[in-house]
N, C-alpha and C. Protein backbone atom coordinates (compact mmCIF):
# COMPACT_ATOMS: atom_id res chain seq x y z
N MET A 1 100.36 99.71 85.89
CA MET A 1 100.00 98.77 85.65
C MET A 1 98.43 98.93 86.60
N ARG A 2 97.79 98.00 85.84
CA ARG A 2 96.25 98.02 86.31
C ARG A 2 96.66 96.12 87.01
N ILE A 3 96.56 96.61 88.15
CA ILE A 3 96.26 94.81 88.79
C ILE A 3 94.93 94.00 89.71
N GLY A 4 94.89 93.51 89.00
CA GLY A 4 93.97 92.71 90.29
C GLY A 4 93.82 91.62 90.64
N ILE A 5 93.69 91.87 91.98
CA ILE A 5 93.47 91.09 92.78
C ILE A 5 92.59 89.76 93.26
N LEU A 6 92.75 89.12 92.98
CA LEU A 6 91.80 87.24 92.43
C LEU A 6 92.41 86.64 94.65
N GLY A 7 91.64 87.67 96.09
CA GLY A 7 92.12 86.58 96.84
C GLY A 7 91.31 84.65 97.27
N GLY A 8 91.46 84.65 98.06
CA GLY A 8 91.15 83.23 98.79
C GLY A 8 91.25 81.97 98.49
N SER A 9 91.04 80.57 99.34
CA SER A 9 91.32 79.66 99.92
C SER A 9 92.72 79.17 99.38
N PHE A 10 92.31 79.22 98.06
CA PHE A 10 92.44 78.54 97.07
C PHE A 10 92.82 76.75 97.67
N ASP A 11 92.60 76.27 98.54
CA ASP A 11 91.74 75.28 98.78
C ASP A 11 91.29 73.47 97.93
N PRO A 12 91.05 73.41 96.22
CA PRO A 12 93.20 73.72 96.21
C PRO A 12 92.75 74.54 94.45
N PRO A 13 92.90 75.48 94.76
CA PRO A 13 93.42 76.23 93.21
C PRO A 13 92.53 75.40 92.68
N HIS A 14 91.68 75.57 91.08
CA HIS A 14 91.18 74.73 90.21
C HIS A 14 90.67 75.79 89.00
N ILE A 15 90.48 74.55 88.11
CA ILE A 15 90.39 75.43 86.83
C ILE A 15 89.41 77.15 86.62
N GLY A 16 88.64 76.97 88.02
CA GLY A 16 87.97 78.25 87.67
C GLY A 16 88.55 79.25 87.50
N HIS A 17 89.60 78.96 89.16
CA HIS A 17 90.42 80.56 89.06
C HIS A 17 90.69 81.25 87.70
N LEU A 18 91.44 80.19 87.09
CA LEU A 18 92.13 80.49 86.38
C LEU A 18 90.92 80.93 85.36
N LEU A 19 89.74 80.72 84.40
CA LEU A 19 88.44 81.40 83.98
C LEU A 19 88.27 82.52 84.99
N VAL A 20 88.24 83.21 85.67
CA VAL A 20 88.08 84.35 86.22
C VAL A 20 89.03 85.38 85.81
N ALA A 21 90.22 84.39 86.49
CA ALA A 21 91.50 85.73 86.50
C ALA A 21 91.38 86.21 85.42
N ARG A 22 91.29 84.56 83.78
CA ARG A 22 91.63 85.56 82.07
C ARG A 22 91.14 86.18 81.81
N GLN A 23 89.25 85.70 81.98
CA GLN A 23 88.39 86.59 81.52
C GLN A 23 88.46 87.89 81.99
N THR A 24 88.63 88.36 83.61
CA THR A 24 88.37 89.78 84.14
C THR A 24 90.09 89.85 83.87
N ARG A 25 90.71 90.14 83.18
CA ARG A 25 92.27 90.93 82.62
C ARG A 25 91.63 90.93 81.81
N GLU A 26 91.67 89.99 80.84
CA GLU A 26 90.78 90.13 79.44
C GLU A 26 90.39 91.43 79.01
N LEU A 27 88.40 91.27 79.98
CA LEU A 27 87.81 92.42 79.48
C LEU A 27 87.49 93.45 80.57
N ALA A 28 88.35 93.18 81.54
CA ALA A 28 88.91 94.71 82.37
C ALA A 28 89.70 95.86 82.25
N ARG A 29 90.52 94.44 80.92
CA ARG A 29 91.93 95.66 80.31
C ARG A 29 93.28 95.31 81.84
N LEU A 30 93.57 94.41 82.66
CA LEU A 30 94.31 94.73 83.27
C LEU A 30 95.31 93.83 82.69
N ASP A 31 96.74 94.46 83.18
CA ASP A 31 97.90 93.98 83.20
C ASP A 31 98.20 92.95 83.85
N GLU A 32 97.73 92.23 85.32
CA GLU A 32 98.43 91.68 85.39
C GLU A 32 96.97 90.88 86.48
N VAL A 33 97.21 89.94 87.15
CA VAL A 33 96.34 89.81 88.13
C VAL A 33 97.13 88.53 88.74
N TRP A 34 96.68 88.95 89.91
CA TRP A 34 97.83 88.59 91.47
C TRP A 34 96.39 87.61 92.09
N LEU A 35 97.34 86.11 92.72
CA LEU A 35 95.90 84.67 92.48
C LEU A 35 97.20 85.63 94.32
N MET A 36 95.86 85.44 95.05
CA MET A 36 96.62 85.10 96.72
C MET A 36 95.84 85.05 98.29
N PRO A 37 96.64 83.28 97.97
CA PRO A 37 95.83 82.86 99.46
C PRO A 37 96.01 83.06 100.03
N TYR A 38 94.86 83.10 100.97
CA TYR A 38 95.48 84.07 102.18
C TYR A 38 95.60 83.08 102.92
N PHE A 39 96.03 83.23 104.47
CA PHE A 39 96.82 82.88 105.29
C PHE A 39 95.40 82.04 106.49
N ALA A 40 94.57 82.55 106.39
CA ALA A 40 93.11 82.07 107.50
C ALA A 40 92.32 83.19 106.68
N HIS A 41 91.32 82.70 107.18
CA HIS A 41 89.39 83.47 107.01
C HIS A 41 88.83 83.76 107.56
N ASN A 42 88.63 84.74 108.65
CA ASN A 42 87.64 84.86 110.15
C ASN A 42 86.64 83.57 109.59
N TRP A 43 85.96 83.28 109.09
CA TRP A 43 84.30 82.86 108.88
C TRP A 43 84.73 81.25 108.29
N ASP A 44 85.35 81.53 106.97
CA ASP A 44 85.39 80.59 105.94
C ASP A 44 87.11 80.42 106.33
N PRO A 45 86.66 78.67 106.96
CA PRO A 45 88.06 77.34 107.30
C PRO A 45 88.38 77.15 106.55
N THR A 46 90.52 76.68 106.02
CA THR A 46 91.06 76.25 105.14
C THR A 46 90.71 74.45 106.11
N VAL A 47 91.33 73.23 104.53
CA VAL A 47 91.78 71.93 105.18
C VAL A 47 93.01 72.10 104.98
N SER A 48 93.88 72.21 104.06
CA SER A 48 94.87 72.41 103.81
C SER A 48 96.19 73.86 104.52
N PRO A 49 97.13 73.52 105.17
CA PRO A 49 98.01 74.24 105.55
C PRO A 49 98.40 74.75 104.52
N ALA A 50 98.61 76.82 104.32
CA ALA A 50 99.12 77.85 104.04
C ALA A 50 100.06 77.87 103.10
N PHE A 51 100.86 76.68 103.41
CA PHE A 51 102.21 76.37 102.66
C PHE A 51 101.37 75.50 101.74
N ASP A 52 101.36 74.61 101.29
CA ASP A 52 100.25 73.76 100.58
C ASP A 52 99.67 74.57 100.12
N ARG A 53 98.22 75.64 100.33
CA ARG A 53 97.46 76.72 99.92
C ARG A 53 98.63 77.58 98.06
N LEU A 54 99.19 77.70 99.22
CA LEU A 54 100.01 78.44 98.19
C LEU A 54 101.64 77.80 97.46
N SER A 55 101.55 76.77 97.77
CA SER A 55 102.41 76.68 96.55
C SER A 55 101.81 75.93 95.33
N MET A 56 100.53 74.71 95.65
CA MET A 56 99.35 74.29 95.05
C MET A 56 99.48 75.30 93.81
N THR A 57 99.22 77.11 94.90
CA THR A 57 98.44 78.58 94.10
C THR A 57 99.45 78.55 92.68
N LYS A 58 100.73 78.51 92.84
CA LYS A 58 102.18 78.99 92.45
C LYS A 58 102.02 77.95 90.75
N LEU A 59 101.25 77.02 90.93
CA LEU A 59 101.69 76.12 89.96
C LEU A 59 100.96 76.07 88.40
N ILE A 60 99.63 77.12 88.59
CA ILE A 60 98.65 77.15 88.20
C ILE A 60 99.46 78.48 86.98
N GLU A 61 99.75 79.09 87.91
CA GLU A 61 100.63 80.80 87.34
C GLU A 61 101.31 81.19 85.60
N GLU A 62 100.57 81.95 84.88
CA GLU A 62 100.32 82.10 83.57
C GLU A 62 101.18 83.48 82.87
N LYS A 63 101.36 83.21 81.89
CA LYS A 63 101.61 85.12 81.92
C LYS A 63 100.36 85.98 82.11
N GLY A 64 100.44 86.68 82.83
CA GLY A 64 99.97 87.79 83.21
C GLY A 64 99.28 87.37 84.96
N ILE A 65 99.67 86.27 85.02
CA ILE A 65 98.28 85.70 85.98
C ILE A 65 99.49 84.95 87.03
N ILE A 66 99.66 85.45 88.22
CA ILE A 66 100.87 85.13 89.29
C ILE A 66 100.95 85.49 90.15
N THR A 67 101.49 84.93 92.05
CA THR A 67 100.48 84.48 92.79
C THR A 67 101.09 85.46 93.29
N SER A 68 100.15 85.97 94.85
CA SER A 68 101.41 86.75 94.98
C SER A 68 100.42 85.93 96.90
N GLU A 69 101.72 85.67 97.10
CA GLU A 69 102.14 86.05 99.19
C GLU A 69 101.86 86.41 100.09
N GLU A 70 101.28 88.03 99.50
CA GLU A 70 100.71 88.97 100.77
C GLU A 70 100.41 88.93 101.43
N GLU A 71 99.53 88.12 101.46
CA GLU A 71 98.57 87.30 102.64
C GLU A 71 99.45 86.30 104.09
N ILE A 72 100.12 84.93 102.53
CA ILE A 72 100.41 84.19 103.49
C ILE A 72 101.68 85.14 104.78
N GLU A 73 102.46 85.54 103.93
CA GLU A 73 103.46 86.06 104.86
C GLU A 73 103.28 87.30 106.38
N LYS A 74 101.34 87.49 105.76
CA LYS A 74 101.88 87.68 107.57
C LYS A 74 101.76 87.02 108.87
N ASN A 75 101.60 85.96 108.20
CA ASN A 75 100.97 84.12 108.72
C ASN A 75 100.47 84.46 110.04
N GLU A 76 98.89 85.42 109.65
CA GLU A 76 98.18 84.99 110.79
C GLU A 76 96.94 86.31 110.08
N LYS A 77 96.02 85.92 110.24
CA LYS A 77 93.94 86.42 109.46
C LYS A 77 94.46 87.95 109.18
N SER A 78 93.75 87.64 107.36
CA SER A 78 94.47 89.05 107.59
C SER A 78 92.30 89.11 107.28
N TYR A 79 92.67 90.88 107.68
CA TYR A 79 91.58 91.52 106.20
C TYR A 79 91.64 92.26 105.49
N THR A 80 90.98 92.58 104.22
CA THR A 80 90.92 92.46 103.14
C THR A 80 90.94 94.14 103.24
N ILE A 81 90.83 94.92 103.69
CA ILE A 81 91.42 96.04 104.14
C ILE A 81 92.90 96.70 104.09
N ASP A 82 92.83 95.84 105.63
CA ASP A 82 94.74 96.61 105.34
C ASP A 82 95.40 95.73 104.44
N THR A 83 95.12 94.72 104.04
CA THR A 83 96.32 94.38 102.22
C THR A 83 96.09 95.24 101.47
N VAL A 84 94.82 96.09 101.23
CA VAL A 84 94.74 97.18 100.20
C VAL A 84 95.47 98.01 101.09
N ARG A 85 95.64 98.34 101.96
CA ARG A 85 95.86 99.90 102.65
C ARG A 85 97.85 98.83 102.47
N ARG A 86 98.06 98.08 102.81
CA ARG A 86 99.66 97.76 102.33
C ARG A 86 99.79 98.01 101.03
N LEU A 87 99.13 97.09 99.73
CA LEU A 87 99.77 97.03 98.36
C LEU A 87 100.01 98.21 98.21
N LYS A 88 98.59 99.23 98.43
CA LYS A 88 98.68 100.80 98.09
C LYS A 88 99.61 101.41 97.86
N LYS A 89 100.51 101.10 99.59
CA LYS A 89 101.10 101.69 100.31
C LYS A 89 102.94 101.31 99.66
N HIS A 90 102.82 100.80 99.16
CA HIS A 90 103.54 99.46 98.74
C HIS A 90 104.19 99.65 97.26
N HIS A 91 102.66 99.83 96.22
CA HIS A 91 103.11 99.88 95.36
C HIS A 91 102.19 101.05 94.69
N ALA A 92 103.01 102.40 95.59
CA ALA A 92 102.40 103.47 95.27
C ALA A 92 101.61 103.30 92.93
N SER A 93 102.28 103.42 92.69
CA SER A 93 102.17 103.27 90.96
C SER A 93 101.24 102.58 90.77
N HIS A 94 99.89 101.47 91.52
CA HIS A 94 100.41 100.58 90.67
C HIS A 94 98.49 100.49 90.96
N GLU A 95 97.39 101.04 90.04
CA GLU A 95 95.41 100.88 90.24
C GLU A 95 95.53 99.25 90.43
N PHE A 96 95.11 98.90 92.05
CA PHE A 96 94.32 97.48 92.91
C PHE A 96 93.09 98.01 92.21
N TYR A 97 92.38 96.46 92.02
CA TYR A 97 91.60 96.07 91.12
C TYR A 97 90.60 95.44 92.94
N TRP A 98 89.33 94.37 92.73
CA TRP A 98 89.33 93.87 93.83
C TRP A 98 88.51 92.52 93.21
N ILE A 99 89.59 91.80 93.27
CA ILE A 99 88.26 90.28 92.00
C ILE A 99 87.50 89.38 92.73
N VAL A 100 85.46 89.53 93.28
CA VAL A 100 85.00 88.74 94.28
C VAL A 100 84.37 88.71 92.65
N GLY A 101 83.48 86.78 93.62
CA GLY A 101 82.37 86.35 92.78
C GLY A 101 81.01 86.89 93.49
N SER A 102 79.91 87.69 92.71
CA SER A 102 78.42 87.12 92.60
C SER A 102 78.45 86.79 94.31
N ASP A 103 78.54 85.51 94.62
CA ASP A 103 78.53 85.45 95.76
C ASP A 103 79.22 85.86 96.76
N THR A 104 79.41 86.84 97.22
CA THR A 104 80.36 87.25 98.21
C THR A 104 79.24 88.14 98.64
N LEU A 105 78.91 88.73 97.52
CA LEU A 105 77.98 90.59 97.39
C LEU A 105 77.34 90.28 98.89
N PRO A 106 76.19 89.16 99.42
CA PRO A 106 75.70 89.71 100.47
C PRO A 106 76.01 89.42 101.34
N GLU A 107 77.67 89.61 102.15
CA GLU A 107 77.93 88.95 103.04
C GLU A 107 79.37 90.75 102.97
N PHE A 108 79.13 90.76 101.53
CA PHE A 108 80.66 92.13 101.88
C PHE A 108 80.52 92.94 103.22
N ARG A 109 78.75 93.19 103.46
CA ARG A 109 79.06 94.27 104.48
C ARG A 109 79.03 93.66 105.64
N LEU A 110 79.42 92.41 105.64
CA LEU A 110 80.52 91.55 107.42
C LEU A 110 82.18 91.68 107.13
N TRP A 111 82.21 91.56 106.07
CA TRP A 111 83.90 92.98 106.36
C TRP A 111 84.22 93.43 106.74
N LYS A 112 85.48 93.67 107.55
CA LYS A 112 86.06 94.53 108.63
C LYS A 112 85.68 96.52 107.63
N GLU A 113 85.30 96.66 107.75
CA GLU A 113 85.68 98.62 107.41
C GLU A 113 85.01 98.02 105.86
N ALA A 114 83.94 97.50 105.50
CA ALA A 114 83.62 97.51 104.03
C ALA A 114 83.26 98.75 103.60
N GLU A 115 82.58 99.01 103.99
CA GLU A 115 82.44 100.88 104.10
C GLU A 115 83.91 102.21 103.38
N ALA A 116 84.47 101.54 104.50
CA ALA A 116 86.12 102.80 103.61
C ALA A 116 86.33 101.91 102.72
N LEU A 117 86.13 100.32 103.02
CA LEU A 117 86.50 100.07 101.96
C LEU A 117 86.66 99.73 100.74
N ALA A 118 85.31 99.72 100.08
CA ALA A 118 84.80 100.50 98.88
C ALA A 118 85.01 102.18 98.09
N ARG A 119 85.88 102.88 99.36
CA ARG A 119 86.18 103.77 98.78
C ARG A 119 87.53 103.10 98.16
N GLU A 120 88.84 102.19 99.36
CA GLU A 120 89.12 102.71 99.19
C GLU A 120 89.90 101.91 97.73
N VAL A 121 90.02 100.99 96.71
CA VAL A 121 90.16 99.85 96.02
C VAL A 121 88.84 99.71 95.22
N LYS A 122 88.83 99.19 94.17
CA LYS A 122 87.44 99.14 93.25
C LYS A 122 87.40 97.88 92.72
N PHE A 123 86.44 97.12 93.10
CA PHE A 123 85.67 96.19 92.92
C PHE A 123 85.40 95.89 91.81
N LEU A 124 85.67 94.48 91.65
CA LEU A 124 85.16 93.80 89.97
C LEU A 124 83.71 92.95 90.33
N VAL A 125 83.12 92.92 90.01
CA VAL A 125 82.14 91.51 90.13
C VAL A 125 81.70 90.71 89.28
N PHE A 126 82.84 89.59 89.45
CA PHE A 126 82.52 88.60 88.23
C PHE A 126 80.37 87.67 88.89
N PRO A 127 79.94 87.63 88.06
CA PRO A 127 79.17 86.28 88.24
C PRO A 127 79.10 84.97 88.88
N ARG A 128 79.03 84.26 89.17
CA ARG A 128 78.81 82.96 89.48
C ARG A 128 77.06 82.18 89.29
N ASN A 129 77.37 81.32 88.69
CA ASN A 129 76.13 80.22 89.34
C ASN A 129 75.95 80.18 90.34
N GLY A 130 74.32 80.87 90.19
CA GLY A 130 73.09 80.23 91.46
C GLY A 130 73.21 81.75 92.20
N HIS A 131 73.61 83.02 91.85
CA HIS A 131 74.75 84.42 92.63
C HIS A 131 73.87 85.33 91.76
N PRO A 132 73.30 85.06 91.30
CA PRO A 132 72.83 86.24 90.36
C PRO A 132 73.44 88.27 90.95
N LEU A 133 73.29 88.71 90.07
CA LEU A 133 73.45 89.85 90.75
C LEU A 133 72.09 90.40 90.41
N PRO A 134 72.63 91.27 91.69
CA PRO A 134 71.56 92.37 92.26
C PRO A 134 71.09 93.44 90.96
N LYS A 135 70.09 94.19 90.83
CA LYS A 135 70.12 94.99 89.70
C LYS A 135 70.59 96.25 89.92
N VAL A 136 71.04 96.64 91.06
CA VAL A 136 72.11 97.86 91.63
C VAL A 136 73.34 97.60 92.31
N LEU A 137 74.63 97.88 91.56
CA LEU A 137 75.64 97.36 92.33
C LEU A 137 76.31 98.17 93.49
N PRO A 138 76.52 97.70 94.57
CA PRO A 138 76.74 99.17 95.56
C PRO A 138 77.12 100.37 95.23
N GLN A 139 78.08 101.43 95.28
CA GLN A 139 79.13 101.92 95.26
C GLN A 139 80.25 101.38 94.60
N GLY A 140 81.25 101.70 94.27
CA GLY A 140 82.31 100.96 93.71
C GLY A 140 82.53 99.58 93.49
N PHE A 141 81.70 99.33 92.69
CA PHE A 141 81.64 97.87 92.88
C PHE A 141 81.23 97.82 91.35
N SER A 142 81.62 97.36 90.02
CA SER A 142 81.30 97.20 88.61
C SER A 142 81.15 95.41 88.26
N GLN A 143 80.17 94.87 86.95
CA GLN A 143 80.39 93.78 86.93
C GLN A 143 81.53 93.91 85.98
N VAL A 144 82.14 92.34 86.01
CA VAL A 144 83.06 92.17 84.37
C VAL A 144 81.57 90.62 83.70
N ALA A 145 81.78 92.15 82.51
CA ALA A 145 80.36 91.43 81.80
C ALA A 145 81.15 91.44 80.30
N SER A 146 80.12 90.67 79.52
CA SER A 146 80.25 89.90 78.19
C SER A 146 79.44 89.01 77.63
N PRO A 147 78.77 89.52 76.57
CA PRO A 147 78.16 88.50 76.30
C PRO A 147 78.71 86.38 76.50
N ASP A 148 80.09 86.49 76.03
CA ASP A 148 81.02 85.96 75.64
C ASP A 148 81.82 85.41 76.46
N LEU A 149 81.07 85.68 77.98
CA LEU A 149 81.45 85.26 79.41
C LEU A 149 81.80 83.53 79.98
N VAL A 150 83.59 82.97 80.33
CA VAL A 150 82.50 82.01 80.81
C VAL A 150 82.21 81.08 82.63
N ILE A 151 80.85 80.96 82.93
CA ILE A 151 80.67 81.27 83.83
C ILE A 151 80.25 79.95 84.05
N THR A 152 81.24 79.92 85.59
CA THR A 152 81.06 77.34 85.96
C THR A 152 80.71 78.37 88.31
N ASN A 153 80.53 76.62 88.50
CA ASN A 153 79.63 77.01 89.73
C ASN A 153 81.53 75.84 90.11
N ILE A 154 81.85 75.71 89.49
CA ILE A 154 83.93 74.94 90.12
C ILE A 154 84.35 75.81 90.78
N SER A 155 84.28 74.67 92.65
CA SER A 155 84.85 76.31 93.73
C SER A 155 85.60 75.23 94.76
N SER A 156 86.15 75.16 95.13
CA SER A 156 87.45 74.47 96.29
C SER A 156 86.44 73.01 96.13
N SER A 157 85.30 74.55 97.19
CA SER A 157 84.52 73.21 98.16
C SER A 157 83.77 71.40 97.02
N VAL A 158 83.35 71.96 96.38
CA VAL A 158 83.64 71.34 94.75
C VAL A 158 84.50 70.00 94.24
N VAL A 159 85.77 70.72 95.03
CA VAL A 159 86.61 69.82 94.30
C VAL A 159 86.58 68.94 95.27
N ARG A 160 87.33 69.52 96.37
CA ARG A 160 87.62 68.82 97.76
C ARG A 160 86.29 67.21 98.14
N ASN A 161 85.02 67.93 97.93
CA ASN A 161 84.25 66.86 98.01
C ASN A 161 84.44 65.47 97.27
N ARG A 162 84.39 66.32 96.10
CA ARG A 162 84.84 65.11 94.50
C ARG A 162 86.05 63.70 95.28
N PHE A 163 87.23 64.64 95.98
CA PHE A 163 87.99 64.19 96.59
C PHE A 163 87.20 62.54 97.19
N THR A 164 86.79 63.60 98.46
CA THR A 164 86.29 62.97 99.31
C THR A 164 84.98 62.00 98.96
N LYS A 165 83.95 62.00 97.65
CA LYS A 165 83.68 60.99 96.96
C LYS A 165 83.86 60.04 96.22
N ARG A 166 85.77 60.33 96.43
CA ARG A 166 86.65 58.96 95.07
C ARG A 166 86.10 59.49 93.65
N LEU A 167 85.51 61.05 93.56
CA LEU A 167 85.31 61.34 92.06
C LEU A 167 86.05 61.28 90.90
N SER A 168 86.16 61.92 90.32
CA SER A 168 87.19 62.21 89.28
C SER A 168 86.85 63.82 89.55
N VAL A 169 88.49 64.02 89.14
CA VAL A 169 89.03 65.78 88.88
C VAL A 169 89.56 66.64 88.16
N VAL A 170 88.96 65.63 86.94
CA VAL A 170 89.76 65.64 85.44
C VAL A 170 89.21 66.78 85.01
N GLY A 171 90.55 67.49 84.69
CA GLY A 171 89.44 69.17 84.01
C GLY A 171 89.17 69.92 84.76
N LEU A 172 88.71 70.02 86.08
CA LEU A 172 89.00 70.68 86.94
C LEU A 172 89.13 72.23 87.81
N ILE A 173 91.21 70.66 88.33
CA ILE A 173 92.04 71.27 88.55
C ILE A 173 92.99 70.67 86.73
N ALA A 174 94.34 71.94 87.42
CA ALA A 174 95.29 71.40 86.58
C ALA A 174 95.70 69.57 86.93
N PRO A 175 96.70 69.64 86.03
CA PRO A 175 97.79 67.87 85.85
C PRO A 175 98.72 69.06 87.44
N PRO A 176 99.58 69.75 86.95
CA PRO A 176 100.87 69.44 88.62
C PRO A 176 99.84 69.56 88.92
N VAL A 177 98.75 70.43 89.73
CA VAL A 177 97.99 70.53 91.41
C VAL A 177 98.04 69.22 91.64
N LEU A 178 97.35 68.29 90.65
CA LEU A 178 96.73 67.38 90.75
C LEU A 178 98.11 66.43 91.73
N ASP A 179 99.32 66.02 90.77
CA ASP A 179 100.00 65.35 91.38
C ASP A 179 100.48 65.81 92.58
N TYR A 180 99.92 67.64 92.92
CA TYR A 180 100.98 67.73 94.42
C TYR A 180 99.79 67.55 95.29
N ILE A 181 99.03 67.44 94.92
CA ILE A 181 97.96 66.47 96.04
C ILE A 181 97.55 65.47 96.50
N LYS A 182 98.47 64.52 95.31
CA LYS A 182 98.47 63.07 96.09
C LYS A 182 99.45 62.63 95.77
N LYS A 183 101.09 63.48 95.87
CA LYS A 183 102.17 63.69 96.92
C LYS A 183 102.12 64.25 98.44
N HIS A 184 101.19 64.96 98.65
CA HIS A 184 101.78 65.59 100.12
C HIS A 184 100.07 64.42 99.91
N ASN A 185 99.58 63.85 100.21
CA ASN A 185 98.71 62.93 100.63
C ASN A 185 97.30 64.17 100.96
N LEU A 186 97.02 64.58 100.25
CA LEU A 186 95.72 65.82 100.62
C LEU A 186 94.24 65.31 100.21
N TYR A 187 93.31 66.05 100.52
CA TYR A 187 92.09 65.72 101.07
C TYR A 187 91.64 63.82 100.28
N GLN A 188 92.51 63.56 101.51
CA GLN A 188 92.22 61.73 100.73
C GLN A 188 92.77 61.38 100.58
N VAL A 189 93.92 61.85 99.90
CA VAL A 189 93.50 61.60 97.82
C VAL A 189 94.45 60.25 98.27
C-alpha cells in the first residue's frame, strides 16, 4: 500500500488537516493517509495532553484517513527519522510518503539526520498560504499540485487563538472535536 503520513500536534485537529489529507491522498494516489499526532516536539510546544490530541484526531477519521498512534505510544519525543525507520521495519510491504506543508521547508535542515531522512522517505509538500514554494525543491521532495487545489491558512494555533478570544470556530473544526473540547474544558472553553 501507498501510505501518506501527516504528522503534527493536532492541537486541535481541524478542517485544514482534512483538506491536506484528502487532497494529497487523491492527487498522489495514496491508498491511505495516516494522521500521526506526536507525543512531544523538539521545538513546538503543545497545549493539550497527548491523550486528548490523539482522541480528538480519531474523531476526524474517515474512509482512507485514519489515526496512527505510532508516536504517541512511544510516550516521549520522537524524531521523524526514527519513526520512518520503525514504520518501514514493521510495515515492510508499504511505501511511505511524509506529507509536509510548505511552511516547514525552511526548517527541514534542523530535523534530525535531515539528509538521511530525505533518502529514507519521499516527501510530499502541500502549499500553505503565505509560504511560497522555492523554485526548486530539495532532492526527495515533490509538490502536491493541481489547479483545483484548495489551500488554507487554518492552523491549530489559529483555532486556539480564536478560542482564547471567544471567537467562533464553526467550520474550522469538526463538530465532534468541538464537543470533545467543551466536554474536556480544553483551550479555556
